[in-house]
Short mmCIF file of C-alpha atoms in Angstrom, two decimals:
data_model
loop_
_atom_site.label_atom_id
_atom_site.label_comp_id
_atom_site.label_asym_id
_atom_site.label_seq_id
_atom_site.Cartn_x
_atom_site.Cartn_y
_atom_site.Cartn_z
CA UNK H 1 17.34 50.46 134.42
CA UNK H 2 15.35 48.86 137.25
CA UNK H 3 12.67 47.50 134.97
CA UNK H 4 9.00 47.44 135.82
CA UNK H 5 8.49 47.46 139.58
CA UNK H 6 5.46 45.94 141.26
CA UNK H 7 4.45 45.87 144.89
CA UNK H 8 3.69 43.97 146.91
CA UNK H 9 5.13 40.74 145.54
CA UNK H 10 2.74 38.68 147.62
CA UNK H 11 -0.57 39.64 149.17
CA UNK H 12 -2.80 37.49 151.33
CA UNK H 13 -6.11 38.95 152.37
CA UNK H 14 -9.53 37.92 153.49
CA UNK H 15 -12.66 38.02 151.41
CA UNK H 16 -14.31 41.42 151.47
CA UNK H 17 -11.13 43.38 152.05
CA UNK H 18 -9.81 46.05 149.71
CA UNK H 19 -6.63 45.20 147.83
CA UNK H 20 -4.37 47.68 146.06
CA UNK H 21 -1.63 46.59 143.68
CA UNK H 22 1.01 49.04 142.56
CA UNK H 23 3.16 49.42 139.50
CA UNK H 24 5.98 51.68 138.43
CA UNK H 25 6.64 51.44 134.68
CA UNK H 26 9.98 51.90 132.99
CA UNK H 27 10.82 55.56 132.74
CA UNK H 28 9.87 57.01 129.37
CA UNK H 29 7.38 54.31 128.49
CA UNK H 30 3.99 55.66 127.46
CA UNK H 31 1.94 52.46 127.53
CA UNK H 32 1.04 50.54 130.67
CA UNK H 33 -0.80 47.24 130.83
CA UNK H 34 -2.37 45.21 133.64
CA UNK H 35 -2.71 41.44 133.19
CA UNK H 36 -4.08 38.64 135.31
CA UNK H 37 -2.74 35.10 135.13
CA UNK H 38 -4.60 32.03 136.39
CA UNK H 39 -4.31 28.36 135.65
CA UNK H 40 -7.84 28.23 134.32
CA UNK H 41 -7.85 31.32 132.12
CA UNK H 42 -4.19 31.88 131.32
CA UNK H 43 -3.04 35.46 130.73
CA UNK H 44 -5.79 38.03 130.44
CA UNK H 45 -5.38 41.70 129.62
CA UNK H 46 -7.43 43.69 132.11
CA UNK H 47 -6.79 47.28 131.07
CA UNK H 48 -4.20 49.41 129.38
CA UNK H 49 -3.23 53.07 129.45
CA UNK H 50 -1.58 55.36 126.95
CA UNK H 51 -0.05 58.57 128.31
CA UNK H 52 -1.87 57.96 131.61
CA UNK H 53 -5.28 57.70 129.92
CA UNK H 54 -7.22 54.42 130.04
CA UNK H 55 -7.69 53.22 126.47
CA UNK H 56 -9.40 49.86 126.86
CA UNK H 57 -10.82 48.45 130.07
CA UNK H 58 -12.96 45.78 128.44
CA UNK H 59 -10.98 43.08 130.22
CA UNK H 60 -11.80 44.33 133.70
CA UNK H 61 -13.95 41.55 135.13
CA UNK H 62 -16.48 43.64 137.02
CA UNK H 63 -17.08 46.83 138.92
CA UNK H 64 -15.11 45.59 141.88
CA UNK H 65 -11.97 46.21 139.83
CA UNK H 66 -10.64 49.67 139.12
CA UNK H 67 -7.35 51.01 137.82
CA UNK H 68 -5.79 54.44 137.84
CA UNK H 69 -2.67 56.07 136.48
CA UNK H 70 -2.32 59.47 138.15
CA UNK H 71 1.04 60.14 136.53
CA UNK H 72 3.53 58.62 134.11
CA UNK H 73 5.43 56.76 136.82
CA UNK H 74 2.68 55.13 138.86
CA UNK H 75 -0.41 53.01 138.44
CA UNK H 76 -2.70 51.13 140.79
CA UNK H 77 -5.12 48.26 140.39
CA UNK H 78 -7.71 48.09 143.14
CA UNK H 79 -10.12 45.32 144.02
CA UNK H 80 -12.93 46.21 146.40
CA UNK H 81 -14.34 44.02 147.82
CA UNK H 82 -12.04 41.11 147.07
CA UNK H 83 -13.32 37.57 146.53
CA UNK H 84 -11.55 34.19 146.54
CA UNK H 85 -11.95 33.92 142.76
CA UNK H 86 -9.72 36.99 142.42
CA UNK H 87 -6.76 34.90 143.56
CA UNK H 88 -4.21 35.07 140.75
CA UNK H 89 -0.90 36.57 139.74
CA UNK H 90 -1.29 40.13 138.51
CA UNK H 91 1.31 41.49 136.12
CA UNK H 92 2.03 45.02 135.09
CA UNK H 93 3.85 45.68 131.82
CA UNK H 94 5.03 48.80 130.05
CA UNK H 95 5.99 49.63 126.53
CA UNK H 96 7.82 52.47 124.88
CA UNK H 97 5.33 53.13 122.13
CA UNK H 98 3.38 50.72 120.03
CA UNK H 99 5.19 50.95 116.77
CA UNK H 100 5.15 47.68 114.89
CA UNK H 101 6.83 44.99 116.91
CA UNK H 102 7.48 47.00 120.04
CA UNK H 103 8.16 44.98 123.14
CA UNK H 104 6.23 44.92 126.39
CA UNK H 105 8.36 44.67 129.52
CA UNK H 106 6.77 42.77 132.37
CA UNK H 107 7.16 43.22 136.08
CA UNK H 108 7.69 40.26 138.42
CA UNK H 109 4.03 40.10 139.33
CA UNK H 110 1.96 40.24 142.50
CA UNK H 111 0.65 36.93 143.75
CA UNK H 112 -2.74 37.60 145.34
CA UNK H 113 -4.45 35.09 147.59
CA UNK H 114 -7.93 35.87 148.83
CA UNK H 115 -9.06 33.59 151.63
CA UNK V 1 -10.97 38.57 116.69
CA UNK V 2 -7.27 37.94 116.97
CA UNK V 3 -6.22 34.71 118.59
CA UNK V 4 -3.25 32.46 119.12
CA UNK V 5 -3.32 28.69 119.43
CA UNK V 6 -0.28 26.90 120.72
CA UNK V 7 0.63 23.34 121.43
CA UNK V 8 -0.66 22.07 124.71
CA UNK V 9 1.82 20.86 127.25
CA UNK V 10 3.34 19.90 129.37
CA UNK V 11 6.38 18.90 127.39
CA UNK V 12 9.15 16.92 129.06
CA UNK V 13 12.48 16.45 127.34
CA UNK V 14 15.97 15.22 128.08
CA UNK V 15 18.89 17.58 127.89
CA UNK V 16 20.24 18.08 124.33
CA UNK V 17 16.92 17.02 122.78
CA UNK V 18 15.23 18.98 120.00
CA UNK V 19 12.32 21.18 121.03
CA UNK V 20 9.41 22.32 118.88
CA UNK V 21 6.39 24.21 120.14
CA UNK V 22 3.72 24.79 117.55
CA UNK V 23 1.90 28.11 117.30
CA UNK V 24 -0.74 29.23 114.83
CA UNK V 25 -2.61 32.50 114.74
CA UNK V 26 -5.72 34.21 113.46
CA UNK V 27 -5.61 37.92 112.79
CA UNK V 28 -7.56 40.39 110.72
CA UNK V 29 -4.59 42.59 109.92
CA UNK V 30 -0.86 42.12 109.64
CA UNK V 31 0.35 41.12 113.08
CA UNK V 32 3.74 41.13 114.69
CA UNK V 33 4.51 37.81 116.35
CA UNK V 34 6.32 37.09 119.58
CA UNK V 35 7.52 34.34 121.82
CA UNK V 36 7.69 35.17 125.51
CA UNK V 37 9.24 32.97 128.19
CA UNK V 38 8.29 32.83 131.86
CA UNK V 39 10.76 31.25 134.26
CA UNK V 40 9.45 29.99 137.61
CA UNK V 41 8.40 32.82 139.89
CA UNK V 42 9.15 35.53 137.37
CA UNK V 43 7.36 37.74 134.90
CA UNK V 44 7.35 37.23 131.17
CA UNK V 45 10.40 38.09 129.10
CA UNK V 46 10.53 38.57 125.38
CA UNK V 47 12.40 35.68 123.79
CA UNK V 48 12.16 36.63 120.13
CA UNK V 49 9.93 38.37 117.65
CA UNK V 50 9.17 38.78 113.95
CA UNK V 51 7.33 41.68 112.42
CA UNK V 52 6.63 40.57 108.85
CA UNK V 53 6.23 37.49 106.74
CA UNK V 54 9.35 35.31 106.31
CA UNK V 55 11.17 37.10 109.12
CA UNK V 56 13.09 34.78 111.42
CA UNK V 57 13.45 35.71 115.06
CA UNK V 58 16.25 34.15 117.06
CA UNK V 59 17.68 34.38 120.55
CA UNK V 60 19.49 32.06 122.98
CA UNK V 61 19.50 29.26 120.40
CA UNK V 62 15.75 29.51 119.84
CA UNK V 63 14.32 30.31 116.42
CA UNK V 64 10.91 30.94 114.91
CA UNK V 65 9.93 31.91 111.37
CA UNK V 66 6.86 34.00 110.51
CA UNK V 67 4.94 31.91 107.98
CA UNK V 68 2.06 33.87 106.55
CA UNK V 69 0.92 31.10 104.20
CA UNK V 70 0.38 28.71 107.11
CA UNK V 71 -0.31 31.44 109.72
CA UNK V 72 2.29 29.86 111.96
CA UNK V 73 5.20 30.85 114.17
CA UNK V 74 6.63 27.62 115.54
CA UNK V 75 9.40 27.81 118.14
CA UNK V 76 12.42 25.51 117.80
CA UNK V 77 15.65 24.83 119.61
CA UNK V 78 18.12 22.22 118.50
CA UNK V 79 19.59 21.25 121.86
CA UNK V 80 17.79 22.19 125.05
CA UNK V 81 19.33 22.64 128.48
CA UNK V 82 17.89 22.26 131.95
CA UNK V 83 17.89 26.05 132.20
CA UNK V 84 15.34 26.19 129.34
CA UNK V 85 12.68 24.77 131.65
CA UNK V 86 9.96 27.41 131.63
CA UNK V 87 6.54 28.31 130.26
CA UNK V 88 6.58 29.57 126.69
CA UNK V 89 3.89 31.88 125.31
CA UNK V 90 3.21 32.65 121.71
CA UNK V 91 1.65 36.07 121.19
CA UNK V 92 0.64 38.53 118.55
CA UNK V 93 0.00 42.21 118.33
CA UNK V 94 -2.19 43.47 115.55
CA UNK V 95 -1.74 47.11 114.80
CA UNK V 96 -5.28 47.23 113.44
CA UNK V 97 -6.69 46.17 116.79
CA UNK V 98 -5.65 48.83 119.27
CA UNK V 99 -2.20 47.32 119.75
CA UNK V 100 -3.36 44.75 122.27
CA UNK V 101 -1.11 41.75 122.84
CA UNK V 102 -2.99 38.45 122.47
CA UNK V 103 -1.38 35.46 124.17
CA UNK V 104 -1.65 31.76 123.64
CA UNK V 105 -2.35 29.51 126.61
CA UNK V 106 1.32 28.79 127.26
CA UNK V 107 3.31 25.58 127.02
CA UNK V 108 5.18 24.27 130.03
CA UNK V 109 8.53 22.76 129.12
CA UNK V 110 10.58 20.69 131.55
CA UNK V 111 14.08 19.62 130.61
CA UNK V 112 15.62 16.78 132.61
CA UNK V 113 19.34 16.26 133.04
#
């Protein structure tokens, strides 16, 4: 199994530009999570999906952020317009059902730098 | 709400030293508890877990016991190696709270040869 795949691994953009991060979860997993990691705030859950449906987006910082999951094998996190404070590592994770103690599998992350 | 508090780092140790990272939690329900590890430049990996009180999770020489009476899940390893240098996250998932994973702040551990 290839694990959770994220692209790009690194993204450098200028303030005001649109940024799209991509994630392919592990096949058969029905939960998908987007996290943001910064030195100041640690790991934050932004949004998660169950069976392609957004369940909780309360962690999305503001309207500039949006996430979609058009099918079971693909999700995007979009920032438009981007700002320097969005610079962080963004992780996607997937899980094969949230029975008690189920494990989330993390991708390698996308390191975003907004200049 | 649910929360996890873990020992602040960074922690620097010599090889073969004993490692303890303290973790306590607050939860309204009956959480499952996890330790995740993040090696430099990588995503998080599950290190071990425990799903009910008195369970002991273990992996790669690391252990942690779910202590409901003290709401703790401390991570221990008897003899660390340089390859254990990483950031360690304590986390919980409370099935009464939409199954969201709540992470501690992370503890950076550096092991010197």
